[in-house]
Coordinates of C-alpha atoms in Angstrom, one line a residue:
M1 CA -3.5 31.5 9.2
S2 CA -4.8 27.8 9.8
R3 CA -5.8 25.7 7.0
F4 CA -9.7 26.3 7.9
R5 CA -9.0 29.8 7.8
R6 CA -7.8 29.5 4.2
Y7 CA -10.5 27.3 3.0
V8 CA -12.9 30.0 4.5
A9 CA -11.1 32.6 2.7
L10 CA -11.5 30.6 -0.4
V11 CA -14.9 30.1 -0.6
T12 CA -15.6 33.5 0.5
A13 CA -13.5 35.1 -2.2
A14 CA -15.4 32.5 -4.7
L15 CA -18.6 33.6 -3.3
L16 CA -18.0 37.4 -4.2
L17 CA -17.0 36.9 -7.2
G18 CA -19.7 34.8 -8.2
V19 CA -20.2 32.6 -11.3
A20 CA -18.0 35.0 -13.2
G21 CA -15.4 34.0 -10.8
C22 CA -15.1 30.3 -12.7
G23 CA -14.0 31.8 -15.9
G24 CA -14.5 29.4 -18.5
G25 CA -15.3 26.1 -16.4
N26 CA -18.9 26.7 -16.4
R27 CA -21.2 25.7 -19.6
T28 CA -24.3 27.3 -20.8
E29 CA -26.8 25.5 -22.6
D30 CA -26.0 26.8 -25.8
Q31 CA -22.5 26.0 -25.5
D32 CA -20.9 22.5 -27.2
G33 CA -19.0 19.8 -25.2
I34 CA -18.1 19.5 -21.7
T35 CA -16.3 21.2 -18.9
V36 CA -14.2 19.4 -16.5
V37 CA -12.9 20.5 -13.3
L38 CA -10.0 19.1 -11.6
F39 CA -7.5 20.1 -9.2
G40 CA -3.6 19.2 -9.2
D41 CA -0.2 20.4 -9.1
A42 CA 1.3 20.9 -12.7
E43 CA 2.9 17.3 -12.8
E44 CA -0.6 15.8 -12.4
I45 CA -2.2 18.5 -14.9
A46 CA -0.4 17.1 -17.2
G47 CA -1.1 13.6 -17.3
Y48 CA -4.9 15.0 -16.9
R49 CA -4.2 17.1 -20.2
S50 CA -2.9 13.9 -21.7
L51 CA -6.2 12.0 -20.8
V52 CA -8.3 14.7 -22.4
D53 CA -6.0 14.7 -25.6
A54 CA -7.1 11.2 -25.9
F55 CA -10.1 11.4 -25.4
T56 CA -11.0 14.1 -27.9
D57 CA -8.9 12.2 -30.2
A58 CA -11.3 9.1 -30.0
H59 CA -14.4 11.2 -29.7
P60 CA -13.6 14.2 -31.6
D61 CA -17.1 15.2 -31.7
V62 CA -17.0 15.9 -28.1
A63 CA -15.4 19.4 -27.0
V64 CA -14.0 19.3 -23.7
T65 CA -12.6 22.2 -21.7
L66 CA -10.2 21.3 -18.8
S67 CA -10.5 23.7 -16.0
P68 CA -8.0 23.1 -13.3
V69 CA -7.6 24.2 -9.9
A70 CA -4.3 24.0 -7.8
S71 CA -5.8 22.5 -4.3
Q72 CA -8.8 20.8 -3.3
D73 CA -9.7 23.9 -1.4
E74 CA -10.0 26.1 -4.2
L75 CA -11.5 23.2 -6.0
M76 CA -14.1 23.4 -3.2
A77 CA -14.6 27.1 -3.5
R78 CA -15.3 26.7 -7.7
L79 CA -17.7 24.1 -6.8
T80 CA -19.4 26.2 -4.3
T81 CA -20.0 29.0 -6.3
S82 CA -20.9 27.2 -9.6
F83 CA -23.4 25.0 -8.0
A84 CA -24.7 28.8 -6.0
G85 CA -24.6 30.1 -9.7
G86 CA -26.5 27.7 -11.1
Q87 CA -23.8 26.6 -13.9
P88 CA -21.8 23.6 -12.3
P89 CA -19.1 21.8 -14.5
D90 CA -20.2 18.4 -16.5
V91 CA -17.7 16.5 -14.7
F92 CA -16.1 16.8 -11.4
L93 CA -13.2 15.3 -9.6
L94 CA -13.8 14.9 -5.9
N95 CA -12.3 13.2 -3.0
Y96 CA -14.7 11.0 -0.6
R97 CA -13.9 13.0 2.5
R98 CA -15.1 16.1 0.6
Y99 CA -18.0 15.1 -1.6
G100 CA -20.5 14.1 1.0
Q101 CA -21.9 17.8 1.3
F102 CA -22.9 17.8 -2.6
A103 CA -24.4 14.1 -2.4
A104 CA -26.4 15.1 0.5
Q105 CA -27.6 18.2 -1.4
Q106 CA -28.6 16.0 -4.5
A107 CA -26.3 18.0 -6.3
I108 CA -24.7 15.4 -8.1
E109 CA -26.1 12.8 -10.9
P110 CA -25.4 9.4 -9.2
V111 CA -23.6 7.2 -11.8
Q112 CA -25.4 3.7 -10.3
S113 CA -27.6 3.6 -13.4
Y114 CA -25.3 4.5 -16.0
L115 CA -22.6 1.8 -15.1
D116 CA -25.3 -0.7 -14.6
R117 CA -26.1 0.1 -18.7
S118 CA -22.8 0.4 -19.7
T119 CA -20.8 -2.0 -22.3
A120 CA -17.5 -0.8 -21.4
L121 CA -17.2 -1.1 -17.9
N122 CA -18.5 -3.5 -15.4
E123 CA -18.4 -2.8 -11.3
S124 CA -16.0 -6.1 -10.7
D125 CA -13.3 -3.9 -12.6
F126 CA -12.5 -1.9 -9.6
S127 CA -11.3 -1.8 -6.1
P128 CA -14.3 -2.3 -3.6
Q129 CA -12.7 -0.6 -1.3
A130 CA -12.8 2.4 -3.4
L131 CA -16.2 2.2 -4.6
D132 CA -17.6 1.4 -1.3
A133 CA -16.5 5.5 -0.3
F134 CA -18.8 6.8 -3.2
R135 CA -21.7 4.9 -1.9
F136 CA -23.5 7.8 -0.4
D137 CA -26.4 6.1 0.9
G138 CA -24.2 2.7 1.4
K139 CA -25.7 0.9 -1.8
A140 CA -25.7 3.6 -5.0
L141 CA -22.9 4.7 -7.1
T142 CA -22.9 8.5 -6.4
C143 CA -19.5 9.1 -8.4
L144 CA -16.7 6.7 -10.1
P145 CA -13.3 6.5 -8.6
Q146 CA -10.6 6.6 -10.6
N147 CA -7.5 5.6 -8.3
M148 CA -7.2 3.8 -4.4
S149 CA -4.2 4.7 -2.8
S150 CA -3.2 5.1 0.8
L151 CA -1.0 6.8 3.0
V152 CA 2.7 5.7 2.7
V153 CA 5.8 6.3 4.2
Y154 CA 8.5 7.7 1.6
Y155 CA 12.1 7.3 2.3
N156 CA 15.8 8.4 1.5
A157 CA 17.4 5.1 1.2
D158 CA 20.7 7.0 0.9
L159 CA 20.1 8.4 4.4
F160 CA 19.2 5.2 6.0
T161 CA 21.9 3.8 4.6
A162 CA 24.7 6.1 5.8
K163 CA 23.2 5.9 9.5
G164 CA 23.5 1.9 9.3
V165 CA 19.0 2.1 9.6
P166 CA 17.6 -0.9 8.0
L167 CA 15.5 0.0 5.4
P168 CA 11.6 -0.1 6.1
K169 CA 9.7 -3.2 5.1
A170 CA 6.0 -4.5 5.4
G171 CA 5.5 -5.7 9.1
W172 CA 7.9 -3.5 10.6
T173 CA 6.6 -1.3 13.9
W174 CA 5.9 1.8 15.9
D175 CA 9.2 1.0 17.4
D176 CA 10.9 0.7 14.3
F177 CA 9.5 3.9 12.7
L178 CA 10.2 5.7 15.7
S179 CA 13.8 4.2 16.1
A180 CA 14.8 5.2 12.2
A181 CA 13.4 8.4 12.9
R182 CA 15.8 9.5 16.0
A183 CA 18.4 7.6 14.3
L184 CA 18.3 10.5 10.8
T185 CA 17.6 13.3 13.1
G186 CA 20.8 15.6 13.6
D187 CA 23.0 17.9 11.5
G188 CA 19.9 20.3 9.9
K189 CA 18.0 17.0 9.1
Y190 CA 14.8 15.5 10.5
G191 CA 13.9 11.6 10.3
A192 CA 10.4 12.2 9.8
G193 CA 7.5 14.8 8.2
V194 CA 3.7 14.1 8.7
E195 CA 1.0 16.8 8.4
P196 CA -1.0 17.3 11.8
S197 CA -4.2 15.9 10.5
I198 CA -6.8 13.7 10.8
A199 CA -6.5 11.6 7.6
R200 CA -2.7 11.3 9.0
L201 CA -3.9 10.4 12.9
A202 CA -6.4 7.8 11.5
P203 CA -4.5 4.9 10.4
F204 CA -2.7 4.6 13.6
V205 CA -5.5 4.9 15.7
W206 CA -6.6 2.1 13.5
S207 CA -3.8 -0.1 13.6
N208 CA -3.9 0.0 17.5
R209 CA -7.4 -1.5 17.0
G210 CA -9.1 2.1 18.2
E211 CA -11.4 4.5 16.6
F212 CA -11.8 8.1 16.4
V213 CA -15.2 8.9 16.1
D214 CA -18.0 7.1 18.4
D215 CA -20.1 5.6 15.2
P216 CA -18.2 5.1 11.7
T217 CA -21.7 4.9 10.1
R218 CA -23.7 7.4 11.8
P219 CA -20.8 9.5 14.1
T220 CA -21.9 12.4 16.7
A221 CA -18.9 13.1 18.5
L222 CA -15.0 12.7 17.7
T223 CA -13.3 10.2 20.4
L224 CA -9.4 10.7 20.8
T225 CA -9.6 11.0 24.5
G226 CA -12.0 8.3 26.1
D227 CA -10.8 5.1 24.8
P228 CA -7.7 4.0 25.8
A229 CA -6.1 2.4 22.6
T230 CA -7.5 5.9 20.7
R231 CA -5.3 7.7 23.2
T232 CA -2.7 5.6 23.2
A233 CA -2.4 6.4 19.2
V234 CA -2.8 10.3 20.1
D235 CA -0.2 10.4 22.3
W236 CA 2.1 8.4 20.1
F237 CA 1.3 10.5 17.1
L238 CA 1.8 13.9 18.8
D239 CA 4.7 12.8 20.7
L240 CA 6.8 12.6 17.7
Q241 CA 7.0 16.5 17.7
L242 CA 6.1 17.1 21.7
K243 CA 8.7 14.5 22.9
H244 CA 10.8 13.1 20.5
H245 CA 11.2 16.2 18.4
V246 CA 11.9 13.9 15.2
V247 CA 9.6 16.0 12.7
P248 CA 10.6 19.6 11.9
P249 CA 9.1 22.0 14.6
D250 CA 6.3 24.6 14.0
A251 CA 8.8 27.6 12.4
E252 CA 10.5 25.3 10.4
E253 CA 7.5 23.5 8.8
Q254 CA 6.1 26.9 8.0
S255 CA 9.8 28.1 6.6
E256 CA 9.8 24.7 4.3
S257 CA 7.2 22.4 4.0
S258 CA 8.3 18.5 4.8
E259 CA 7.9 17.8 1.2
A260 CA 10.1 20.2 0.0
R261 CA 12.6 19.2 3.0
F262 CA 12.3 15.8 1.4
L263 CA 13.2 17.0 -1.9
R264 CA 16.0 18.5 -0.7
G265 CA 17.2 15.2 0.7
T266 CA 17.1 16.7 4.4
L267 CA 14.0 14.6 5.7
G268 CA 14.2 10.9 6.0
M269 CA 10.3 9.3 5.8
Y270 CA 7.6 11.6 4.2
L271 CA 4.1 10.3 4.7
N272 CA 2.1 11.1 1.8
S273 CA -0.5 9.1 -0.1
R274 CA 0.8 8.4 -3.9
V275 CA -0.4 11.9 -5.1
A276 CA 3.0 12.9 -4.2
V277 CA 4.5 10.9 -7.2
P278 CA 4.9 13.1 -9.8
T279 CA 6.9 15.5 -7.9
L280 CA 9.3 13.4 -6.5
R281 CA 10.0 11.7 -9.3
T282 CA 11.9 15.1 -10.5
I283 CA 14.3 13.8 -7.6
D284 CA 18.0 13.3 -8.9
G285 CA 20.4 13.3 -6.1
F286 CA 19.6 10.1 -4.0
T287 CA 17.5 6.8 -4.3
W288 CA 14.0 6.8 -2.8
D289 CA 11.1 4.6 -2.4
A290 CA 7.7 3.7 -0.7
A291 CA 7.1 1.8 2.1
P292 CA 3.9 0.4 4.1
L293 CA 2.5 2.5 7.0
P294 CA 4.5 0.6 10.9
V295 CA 1.8 -1.6 12.7
A296 CA 1.1 -0.8 16.5
P297 CA 2.6 -3.2 19.0
G298 CA 0.3 -6.1 19.0
G299 CA -2.0 -3.7 16.3
V300 CA -2.8 -4.7 13.3
P301 CA -2.0 -3.2 9.6
A302 CA -4.2 -0.4 8.8
S303 CA -4.1 2.9 6.4
I304 CA -6.6 5.3 5.1
L305 CA -8.1 5.1 1.5
H306 CA -7.2 8.3 -0.5
S307 CA -9.6 8.1 -3.5
D308 CA -11.3 10.3 -6.2
A309 CA -13.7 9.9 -8.4
Y310 CA -15.5 11.2 -11.3
C311 CA -19.0 12.7 -10.2
M312 CA -21.7 14.5 -12.5
S313 CA -23.5 17.5 -12.0
A314 CA -27.2 17.0 -11.3
G315 CA -29.9 19.3 -13.0
L316 CA -28.2 19.7 -16.2
P317 CA -29.7 19.1 -19.8
D318 CA -28.1 15.7 -20.6
H319 CA -25.5 13.2 -19.0
D320 CA -24.5 11.8 -22.1
D321 CA -21.4 13.3 -23.1
A322 CA -20.1 13.8 -19.6
W323 CA -20.8 10.2 -18.9
R324 CA -18.7 9.1 -22.3
F325 CA -16.0 11.0 -21.0
I326 CA -16.2 9.1 -17.7
E327 CA -16.2 5.7 -19.6
F328 CA -13.3 6.6 -21.4
A329 CA -11.5 7.7 -18.1
M330 CA -12.1 4.6 -16.6
G331 CA -11.6 2.2 -19.2
E332 CA -8.2 0.6 -19.5
Q333 CA -6.4 3.5 -21.8
G334 CA -8.0 6.4 -19.8
Q335 CA -6.8 4.8 -16.5
R336 CA -2.7 3.5 -17.9
I337 CA -2.6 7.3 -19.3
L338 CA -2.9 8.1 -15.5
A339 CA -0.9 5.7 -14.1
D340 CA 1.7 6.6 -16.6
S341 CA 2.1 9.8 -14.9
G342 CA 2.6 8.5 -12.2
R343 CA -0.3 10.5 -10.1
T344 CA -2.8 7.6 -9.0
V345 CA -2.8 4.1 -8.1
P346 CA -5.6 2.8 -10.5
S347 CA -9.0 1.8 -9.6
R348 CA -9.3 -0.6 -12.4
L349 CA -7.6 -3.7 -11.0
D350 CA -6.4 -4.6 -14.5
V351 CA -4.3 -1.6 -14.8
A352 CA -3.3 -2.1 -11.2
N353 CA -1.7 -5.2 -11.5
S354 CA 0.2 -4.4 -15.1
P355 CA 3.6 -3.2 -15.7
A356 CA 1.8 0.8 -16.3
F357 CA 1.4 1.0 -12.3
L358 CA 4.1 -1.6 -11.3
D359 CA 6.9 -0.8 -13.9
P360 CA 10.4 -0.9 -11.2
A361 CA 12.0 1.4 -13.5
K362 CA 9.9 4.1 -12.4
P363 CA 9.9 5.1 -9.1
P364 CA 9.2 4.1 -6.6
K365 CA 10.5 0.9 -7.4
S366 CA 8.1 -0.8 -4.3
S367 CA 4.7 0.5 -6.5
Q368 CA 3.4 -3.0 -5.0
V369 CA 2.9 -1.5 -1.4
Y370 CA -0.1 0.1 -2.4
L371 CA -2.0 -2.9 -4.0
D372 CA -0.8 -5.0 -0.9
A373 CA -2.5 -2.1 1.6
E374 CA -5.6 -2.5 -0.4
P375 CA -7.6 -5.2 2.1
H376 CA -6.4 -2.6 5.1
L377 CA -8.1 0.8 3.7
R378 CA -10.4 2.3 5.7
A379 CA -12.4 5.3 4.8
T380 CA -13.7 8.2 7.0
P381 CA -17.6 8.5 7.6
R382 CA -19.6 9.6 4.4
T383 CA -21.9 12.0 6.2
G384 CA -23.0 15.5 4.6
T385 CA -20.8 17.5 7.6
W386 CA -17.6 15.3 7.2
S387 CA -15.6 17.8 5.4
R388 CA -16.5 20.7 7.3
V389 CA -15.7 18.1 10.2
E390 CA -12.4 17.4 9.1
R391 CA -11.1 20.9 8.3
E392 CA -11.9 22.1 11.5
T393 CA -10.8 19.5 13.6
D394 CA -7.3 19.2 11.2
A395 CA -7.3 23.4 12.6
L396 CA -7.3 22.2 16.0
L397 CA -5.4 19.3 16.0
E398 CA -2.1 21.1 14.6
E399 CA -2.8 23.5 17.6
V400 CA -1.8 20.6 19.6
F401 CA 0.9 18.6 17.5
Y402 CA 2.9 21.8 17.5
G403 CA 2.4 22.9 20.8
R404 CA 1.1 26.0 20.7
V405 CA -2.1 24.8 23.2
G406 CA -1.7 22.1 25.8
R407 CA -2.1 18.6 24.7
E408 CA -4.9 17.7 27.6
E409 CA -6.7 21.3 27.0
G410 CA -6.0 21.3 23.1
L411 CA -7.9 17.4 22.9
R412 CA -10.9 18.6 25.3
N413 CA -11.2 21.9 23.0
L414 CA -10.7 20.1 19.8
E415 CA -13.6 17.4 21.2
E416 CA -15.8 20.1 22.5
K417 CA -16.4 22.1 19.4
I418 CA -16.5 19.7 16.9
R419 CA -19.5 17.8 18.3
P420 CA -22.0 20.4 17.2
L421 CA -20.8 19.9 13.7
F422 CA -22.1 16.5 13.1
T423 CA -25.6 17.6 13.6
L424 CA -25.6 20.5 11.6
P425 CA -28.5 20.8 8.8
V426 CA -27.7 19.9 5.4
G427 CA -26.0 22.6 3.8
A428 CA -24.7 24.0 6.9
D429 CA -21.1 22.7 5.8
G430 CA -19.8 25.8 4.1

């Protein structure tokens, strides 16, 4: 089942279950306290529970119900249901690539005025790139971003050493990456693992000075085949699977994910954001580290912003306690708690540049690579239908990447099928 079909199934199931499907995650006017809905695996949720515990210690008058789900797709289903039922959570954590549909429908209480009045927080405390991703109208902050991660290359240093391959470093190129991946492939191992998605492809397009949409501000179409710079990057990305066979093929990826292979020591390089770190810290059989993405020949360094933000639901009786929670979570103590969990690259700059995040005793020892990437971070478009554009694009790109359809036919079909989604009316993103 494709990622898009899995998402549709989750949303459909949530809508059929109705508001009751949200369990204890919704608050009525007769209940005290706030509900916080977010996504993450067990290691991530442990960090958020520590954050909630610290908040309630500091604010015993505010009860917090943490209502986690396992994935972003489940989160979207939960939010779709709760907003439709008129009982949304007080606070929810959402990725900038998915918040547009809620912002376009004015379902989010903008945080700009709260931040302007705050005596505890200032805009200058945070990464400008992360803040800008949550300015839905290009000006006012809709949500307050808690992290500013980037796509990086996690690598098995022991495998590199065993094969006599130079370790990745800043300034390495696509040719260096491919050479390493080839050398590391064989004997039941693969050189690299990467998800076939627009979020993984985009940095390579940007590094080659291309664009994957016709207008980054107001896109109306994907442009994967027309521009030579973009097409070169697309082909290089697809060739990792279709030509060079340095990433696991379809059947093998379905039976064991690239992350699982990396954990087991049978994958040389794994592309992901900081979200992978809590799980990777469970590794005890080999040494691993993080490196920046390789740069296109004659290109520029580039990576894609990975950022989640605390949002407040619009239309609730008041937002005072919700903002108090966000204010604490985005303060120095709250950001340090999550930094210690390994889950986030703090959007708060003083914490990001402190030992709480950069401690080399906690892998990856090269955490500076996330901060060095900040000037080169770019974001996907902020539109009301972008999350659907991305979901359907990923499903179709997966078909091409694994050779289920021909390259030329698949890319043409992808562009044609996605084009109408850019002009869907607000509210048609489900």
